[in-house]
mmCIF file of C-alpha atoms in Angstrom:
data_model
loop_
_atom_site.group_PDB
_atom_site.id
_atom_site.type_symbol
_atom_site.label_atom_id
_atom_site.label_comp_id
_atom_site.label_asym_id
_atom_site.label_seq_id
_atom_site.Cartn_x
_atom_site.Cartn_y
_atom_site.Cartn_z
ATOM 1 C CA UNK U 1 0.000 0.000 0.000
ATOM 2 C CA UNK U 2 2.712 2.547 0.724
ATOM 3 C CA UNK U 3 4.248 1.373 -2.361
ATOM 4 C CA UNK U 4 1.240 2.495 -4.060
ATOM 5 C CA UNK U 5 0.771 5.395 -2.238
ATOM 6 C CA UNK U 6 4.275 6.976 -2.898
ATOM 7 C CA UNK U 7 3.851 6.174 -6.682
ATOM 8 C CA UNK U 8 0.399 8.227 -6.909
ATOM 9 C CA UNK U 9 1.869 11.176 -4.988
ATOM 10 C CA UNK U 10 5.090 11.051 -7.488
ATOM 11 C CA UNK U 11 3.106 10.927 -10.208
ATOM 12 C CA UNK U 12 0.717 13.987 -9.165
ATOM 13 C CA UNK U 13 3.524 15.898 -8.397
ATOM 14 C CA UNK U 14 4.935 15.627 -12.252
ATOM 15 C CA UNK U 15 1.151 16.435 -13.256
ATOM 16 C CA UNK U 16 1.046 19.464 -11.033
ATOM 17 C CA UNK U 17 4.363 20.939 -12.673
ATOM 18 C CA UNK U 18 2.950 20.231 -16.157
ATOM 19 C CA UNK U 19 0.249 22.148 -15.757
ATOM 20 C CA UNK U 20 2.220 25.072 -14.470
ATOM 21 C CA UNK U 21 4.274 24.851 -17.576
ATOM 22 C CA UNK U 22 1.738 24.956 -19.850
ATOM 23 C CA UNK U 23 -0.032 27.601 -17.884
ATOM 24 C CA UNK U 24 3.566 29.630 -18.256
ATOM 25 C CA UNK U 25 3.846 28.743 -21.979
ATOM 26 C CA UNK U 26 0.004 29.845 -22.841
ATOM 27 C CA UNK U 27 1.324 33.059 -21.447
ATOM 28 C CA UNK U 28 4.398 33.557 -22.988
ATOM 29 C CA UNK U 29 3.217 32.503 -26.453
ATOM 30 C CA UNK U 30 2.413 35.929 -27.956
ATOM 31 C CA UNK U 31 5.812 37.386 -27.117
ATOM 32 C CA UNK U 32 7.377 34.128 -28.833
ATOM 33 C CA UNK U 33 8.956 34.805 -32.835
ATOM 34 C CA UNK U 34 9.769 32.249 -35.017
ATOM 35 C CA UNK U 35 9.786 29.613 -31.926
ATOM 36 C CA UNK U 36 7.965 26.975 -30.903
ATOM 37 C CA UNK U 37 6.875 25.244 -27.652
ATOM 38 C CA UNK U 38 5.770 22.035 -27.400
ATOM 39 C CA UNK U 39 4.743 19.901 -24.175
ATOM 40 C CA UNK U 40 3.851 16.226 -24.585
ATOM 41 C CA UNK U 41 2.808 13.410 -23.148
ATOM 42 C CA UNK U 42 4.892 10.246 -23.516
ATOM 43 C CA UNK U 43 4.596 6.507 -24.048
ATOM 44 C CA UNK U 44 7.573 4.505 -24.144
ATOM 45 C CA UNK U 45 8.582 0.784 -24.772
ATOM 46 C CA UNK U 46 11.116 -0.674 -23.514
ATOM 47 C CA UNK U 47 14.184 -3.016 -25.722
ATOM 48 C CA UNK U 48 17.054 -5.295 -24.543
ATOM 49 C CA UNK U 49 19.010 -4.387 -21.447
ATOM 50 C CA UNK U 50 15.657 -2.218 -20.152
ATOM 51 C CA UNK U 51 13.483 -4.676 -21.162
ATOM 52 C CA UNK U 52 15.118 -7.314 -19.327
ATOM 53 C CA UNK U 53 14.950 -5.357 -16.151
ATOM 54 C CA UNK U 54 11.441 -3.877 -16.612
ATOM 55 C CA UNK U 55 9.513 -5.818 -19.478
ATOM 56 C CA UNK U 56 6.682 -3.261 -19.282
ATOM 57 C CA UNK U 57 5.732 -0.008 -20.815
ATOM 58 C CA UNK U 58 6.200 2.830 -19.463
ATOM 59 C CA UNK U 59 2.941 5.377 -19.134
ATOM 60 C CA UNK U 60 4.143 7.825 -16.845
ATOM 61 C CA UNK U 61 6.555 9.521 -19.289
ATOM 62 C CA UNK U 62 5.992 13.576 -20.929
ATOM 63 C CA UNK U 63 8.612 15.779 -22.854
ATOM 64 C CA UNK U 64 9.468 18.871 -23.057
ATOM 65 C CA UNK U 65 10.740 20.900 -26.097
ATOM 66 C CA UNK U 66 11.746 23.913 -27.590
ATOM 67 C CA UNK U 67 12.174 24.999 -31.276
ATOM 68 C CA UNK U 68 13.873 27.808 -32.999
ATOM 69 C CA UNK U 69 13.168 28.332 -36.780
ATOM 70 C CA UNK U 70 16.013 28.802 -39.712
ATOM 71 C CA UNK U 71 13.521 29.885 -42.305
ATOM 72 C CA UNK U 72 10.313 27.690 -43.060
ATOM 73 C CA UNK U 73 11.718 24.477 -43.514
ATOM 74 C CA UNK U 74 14.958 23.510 -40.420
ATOM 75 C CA UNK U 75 14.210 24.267 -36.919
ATOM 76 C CA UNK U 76 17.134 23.921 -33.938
ATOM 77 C CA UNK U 77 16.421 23.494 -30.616
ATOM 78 C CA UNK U 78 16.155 21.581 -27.329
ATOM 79 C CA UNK U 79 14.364 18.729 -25.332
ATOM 80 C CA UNK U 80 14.009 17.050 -22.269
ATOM 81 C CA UNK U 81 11.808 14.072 -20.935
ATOM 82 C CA UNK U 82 11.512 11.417 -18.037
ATOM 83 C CA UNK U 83 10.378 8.086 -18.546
ATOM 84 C CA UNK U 84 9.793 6.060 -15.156
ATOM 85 C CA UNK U 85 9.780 1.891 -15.813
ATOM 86 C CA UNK U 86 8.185 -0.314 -12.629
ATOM 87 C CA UNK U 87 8.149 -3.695 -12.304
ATOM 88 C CA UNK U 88 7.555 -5.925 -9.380
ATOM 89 C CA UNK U 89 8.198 -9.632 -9.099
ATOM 90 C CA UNK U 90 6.390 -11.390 -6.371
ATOM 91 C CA UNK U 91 8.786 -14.371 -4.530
ATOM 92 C CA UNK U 92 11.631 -14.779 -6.551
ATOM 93 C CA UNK U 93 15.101 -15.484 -5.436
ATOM 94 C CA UNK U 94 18.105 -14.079 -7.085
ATOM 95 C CA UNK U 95 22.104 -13.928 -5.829
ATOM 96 C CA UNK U 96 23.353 -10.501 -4.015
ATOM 97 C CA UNK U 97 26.601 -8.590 -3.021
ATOM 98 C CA UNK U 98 26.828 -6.355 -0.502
ATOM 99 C CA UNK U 99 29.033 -3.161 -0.142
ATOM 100 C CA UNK U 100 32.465 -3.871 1.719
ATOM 101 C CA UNK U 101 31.584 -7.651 1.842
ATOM 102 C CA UNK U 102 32.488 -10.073 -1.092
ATOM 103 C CA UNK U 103 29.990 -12.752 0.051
ATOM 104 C CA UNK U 104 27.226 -14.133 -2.202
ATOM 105 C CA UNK U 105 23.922 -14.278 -0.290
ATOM 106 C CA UNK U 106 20.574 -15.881 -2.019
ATOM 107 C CA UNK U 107 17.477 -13.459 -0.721
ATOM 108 C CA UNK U 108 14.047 -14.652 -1.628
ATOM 109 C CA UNK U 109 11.354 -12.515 -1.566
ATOM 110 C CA UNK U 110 9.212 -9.615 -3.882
ATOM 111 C CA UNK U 111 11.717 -7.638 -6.032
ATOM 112 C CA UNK U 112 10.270 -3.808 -7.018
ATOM 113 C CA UNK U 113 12.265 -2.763 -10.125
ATOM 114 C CA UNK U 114 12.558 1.163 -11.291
ATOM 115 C CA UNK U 115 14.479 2.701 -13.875
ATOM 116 C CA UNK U 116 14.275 6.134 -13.828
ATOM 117 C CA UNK U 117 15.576 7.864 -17.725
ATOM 118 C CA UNK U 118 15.863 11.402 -18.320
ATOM 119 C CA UNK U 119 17.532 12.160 -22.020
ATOM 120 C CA UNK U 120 18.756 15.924 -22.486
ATOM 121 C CA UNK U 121 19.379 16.713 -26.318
ATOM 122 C CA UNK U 122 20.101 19.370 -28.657
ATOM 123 C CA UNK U 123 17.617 18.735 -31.769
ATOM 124 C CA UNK U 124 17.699 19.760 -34.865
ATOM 125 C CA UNK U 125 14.491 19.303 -37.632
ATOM 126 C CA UNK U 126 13.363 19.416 -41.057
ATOM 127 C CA UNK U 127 9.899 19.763 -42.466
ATOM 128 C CA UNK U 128 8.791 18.412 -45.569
ATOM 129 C CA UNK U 129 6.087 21.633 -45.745
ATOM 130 C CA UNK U 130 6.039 25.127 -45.080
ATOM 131 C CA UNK U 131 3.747 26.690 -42.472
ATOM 132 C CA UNK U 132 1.230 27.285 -45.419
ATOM 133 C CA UNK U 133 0.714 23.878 -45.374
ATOM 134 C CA UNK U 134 -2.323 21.667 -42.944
ATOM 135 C CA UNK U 135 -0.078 19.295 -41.574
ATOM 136 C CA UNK U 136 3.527 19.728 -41.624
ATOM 137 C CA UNK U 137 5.261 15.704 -41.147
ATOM 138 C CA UNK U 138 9.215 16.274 -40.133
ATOM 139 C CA UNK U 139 12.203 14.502 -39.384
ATOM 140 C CA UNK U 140 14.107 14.780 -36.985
ATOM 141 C CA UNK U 141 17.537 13.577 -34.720
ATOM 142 C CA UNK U 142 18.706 14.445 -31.253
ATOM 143 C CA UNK U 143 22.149 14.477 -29.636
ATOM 144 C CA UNK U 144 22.909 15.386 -26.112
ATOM 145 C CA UNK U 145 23.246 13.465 -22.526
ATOM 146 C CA UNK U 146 20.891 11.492 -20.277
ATOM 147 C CA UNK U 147 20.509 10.897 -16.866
ATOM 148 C CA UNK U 148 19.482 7.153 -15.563
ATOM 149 C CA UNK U 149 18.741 5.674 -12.170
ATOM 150 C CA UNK U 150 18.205 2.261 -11.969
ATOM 151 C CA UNK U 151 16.940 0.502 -8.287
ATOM 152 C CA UNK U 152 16.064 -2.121 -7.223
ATOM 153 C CA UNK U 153 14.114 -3.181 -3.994
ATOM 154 C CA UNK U 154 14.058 -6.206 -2.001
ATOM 155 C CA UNK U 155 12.303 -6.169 1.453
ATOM 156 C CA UNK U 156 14.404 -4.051 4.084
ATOM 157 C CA UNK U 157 17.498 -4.054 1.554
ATOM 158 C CA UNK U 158 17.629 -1.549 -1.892
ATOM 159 C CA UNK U 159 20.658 -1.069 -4.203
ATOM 160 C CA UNK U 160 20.545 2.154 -6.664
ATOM 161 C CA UNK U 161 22.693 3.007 -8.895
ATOM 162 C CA UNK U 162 22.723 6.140 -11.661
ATOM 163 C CA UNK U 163 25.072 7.713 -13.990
ATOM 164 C CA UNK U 164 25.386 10.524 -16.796
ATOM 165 C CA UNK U 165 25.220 8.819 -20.732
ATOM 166 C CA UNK U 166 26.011 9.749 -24.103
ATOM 167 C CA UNK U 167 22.395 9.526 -25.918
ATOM 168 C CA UNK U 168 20.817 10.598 -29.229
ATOM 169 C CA UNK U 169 17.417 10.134 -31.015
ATOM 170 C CA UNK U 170 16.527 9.880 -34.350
ATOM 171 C CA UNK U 171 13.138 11.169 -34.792
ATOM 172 C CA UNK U 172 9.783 11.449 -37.271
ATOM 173 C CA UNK U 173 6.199 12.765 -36.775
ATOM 174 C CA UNK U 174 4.171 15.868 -37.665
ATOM 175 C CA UNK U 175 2.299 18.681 -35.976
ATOM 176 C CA UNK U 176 -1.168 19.895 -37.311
ATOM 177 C CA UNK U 177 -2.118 23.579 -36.456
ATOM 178 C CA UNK U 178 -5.230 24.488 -35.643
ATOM 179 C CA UNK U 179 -5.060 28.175 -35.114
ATOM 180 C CA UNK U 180 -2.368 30.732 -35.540
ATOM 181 C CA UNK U 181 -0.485 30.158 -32.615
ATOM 182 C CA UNK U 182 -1.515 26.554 -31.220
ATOM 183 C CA UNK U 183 -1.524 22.848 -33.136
ATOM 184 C CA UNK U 184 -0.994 19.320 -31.853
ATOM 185 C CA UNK U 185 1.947 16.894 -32.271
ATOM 186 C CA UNK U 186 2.353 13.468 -33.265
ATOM 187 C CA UNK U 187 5.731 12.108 -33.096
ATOM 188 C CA UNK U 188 7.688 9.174 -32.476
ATOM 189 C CA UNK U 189 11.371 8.476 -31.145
ATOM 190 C CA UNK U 190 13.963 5.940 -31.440
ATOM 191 C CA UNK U 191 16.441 6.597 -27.760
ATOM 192 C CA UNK U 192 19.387 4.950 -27.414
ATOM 193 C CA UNK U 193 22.298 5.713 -24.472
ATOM 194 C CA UNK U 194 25.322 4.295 -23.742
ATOM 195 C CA UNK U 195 26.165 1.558 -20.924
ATOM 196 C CA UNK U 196 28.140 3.474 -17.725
ATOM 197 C CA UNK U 197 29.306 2.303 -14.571
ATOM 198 C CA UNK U 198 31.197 -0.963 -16.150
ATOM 199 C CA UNK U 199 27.594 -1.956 -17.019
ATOM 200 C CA UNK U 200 25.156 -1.575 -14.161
ATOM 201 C CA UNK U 201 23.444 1.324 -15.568
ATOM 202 C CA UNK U 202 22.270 -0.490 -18.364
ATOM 203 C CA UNK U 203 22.626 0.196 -22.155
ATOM 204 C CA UNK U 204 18.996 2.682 -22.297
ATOM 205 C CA UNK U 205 17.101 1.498 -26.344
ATOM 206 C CA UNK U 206 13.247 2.264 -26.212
ATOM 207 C CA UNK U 207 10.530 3.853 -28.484
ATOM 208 C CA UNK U 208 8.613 6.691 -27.063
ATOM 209 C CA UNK U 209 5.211 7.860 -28.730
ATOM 210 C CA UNK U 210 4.724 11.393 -27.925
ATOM 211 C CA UNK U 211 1.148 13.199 -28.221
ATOM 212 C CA UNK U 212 1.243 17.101 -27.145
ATOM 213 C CA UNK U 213 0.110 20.669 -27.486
ATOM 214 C CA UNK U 214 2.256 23.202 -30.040
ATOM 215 C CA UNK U 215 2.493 26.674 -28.372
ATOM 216 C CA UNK U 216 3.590 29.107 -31.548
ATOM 217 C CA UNK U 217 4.873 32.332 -33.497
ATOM 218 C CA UNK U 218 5.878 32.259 -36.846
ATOM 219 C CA UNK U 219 6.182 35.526 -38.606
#
């Protein structure tokens, strides 16, 4: 239950500051030129090393970005996002080390699995349309850093573990306006970050589905 508990409060927390933000960004929009804000929610499926941690989606992800236009067609700018995988696994019984001792000792009992992946990157775009145009479909890769936590939790004893990766993202999707300074997103990403501490922050490879709000000025 307080399991529970401290994952609904988490998760309403991240809800509450999303909602600020876009509050902030519906404000901001008419002094923005050229630029482009865009806050989405984020769905994101887990491959290899993740997967064999946490096998299950993650639902509890959102991104945020920021766009600056070259002219009608490139766009440069920045994004973060957080992606939070659970898992739990109910009597199992797996092999542990403990700090300072070099022991193996054999603990049975429910494992709760987290990873924790925030990716940082520097993005640059290109549309296929200009802003004439009803739905604009783009391209798209990021390079930058991420930041990973991976835990793990077995009765009284937890192990965590987190380090700074190299990551990028190639990217596709398209944004449909709907009025002058506001249009939805559609998009999809491909993440993949390096392996760090000699392998116990995993190597990060998932998909993420984004759906979001478009904040806008294009003159």
């Amino acid at each position: 239950f307080i399991k529970i508990y401290q994952k609904t409060l988490i998760y309403q927390i991240i809800m509450k500051k999303l909602i600020i933000l876009t509050i902030c960004f519906l404000g901001l929009s008419p002094l923005l030129k050229a630029q482009m804000l865009n806050l989405n929610y984020q769905i994101s499926v887990p491959m290899n090393q993740v997967k064999d941690f946490t096998d299950k989606a993650s639902f509890r992800g959102f991104d945020i970005e920021y766009h600056h236009f070259l002219g009608e067609q490139f766009s440069v700018g920045a994004t973060i996002g957080w992606d939070v995988y659970y898992k739990d696994k109910n009597n199992i019984t797996s092999n542990f080390r403990f700090k300072g001792n070099d022991n193996m000792y054999t603990i049975t009992g429910n494992q709760y699995r987290y990873i924790n992946f925030v990716p940082m990157l520097a993005v640059g775009r290109y549309y296929f349309t200009d802003k004439s145009a009803g739905v604009r479909p783009y391209i798209g890769v990021g390079v930058g850093t991420s930041w990973t936590e991976k835990r793990l939790e077995v009765g009284q004893f937890s192990s965590t573990i987190s380090r700074w990766q190299f990551a990028m993202a190639p990217e596709v999707g398209m944004y449909i306006p709907v009025a002058d300074q506001f249009a939805f997103n559609l998009g999809a990403r491909y993440y993949y970050a390096t392996k760090a501490a000699h392998g116990r922050v995993p190597e990060i490879q998932q998909f993420s589905f984004n759906f979001g709000i478009i904040l806008m000025s294009i003159n």
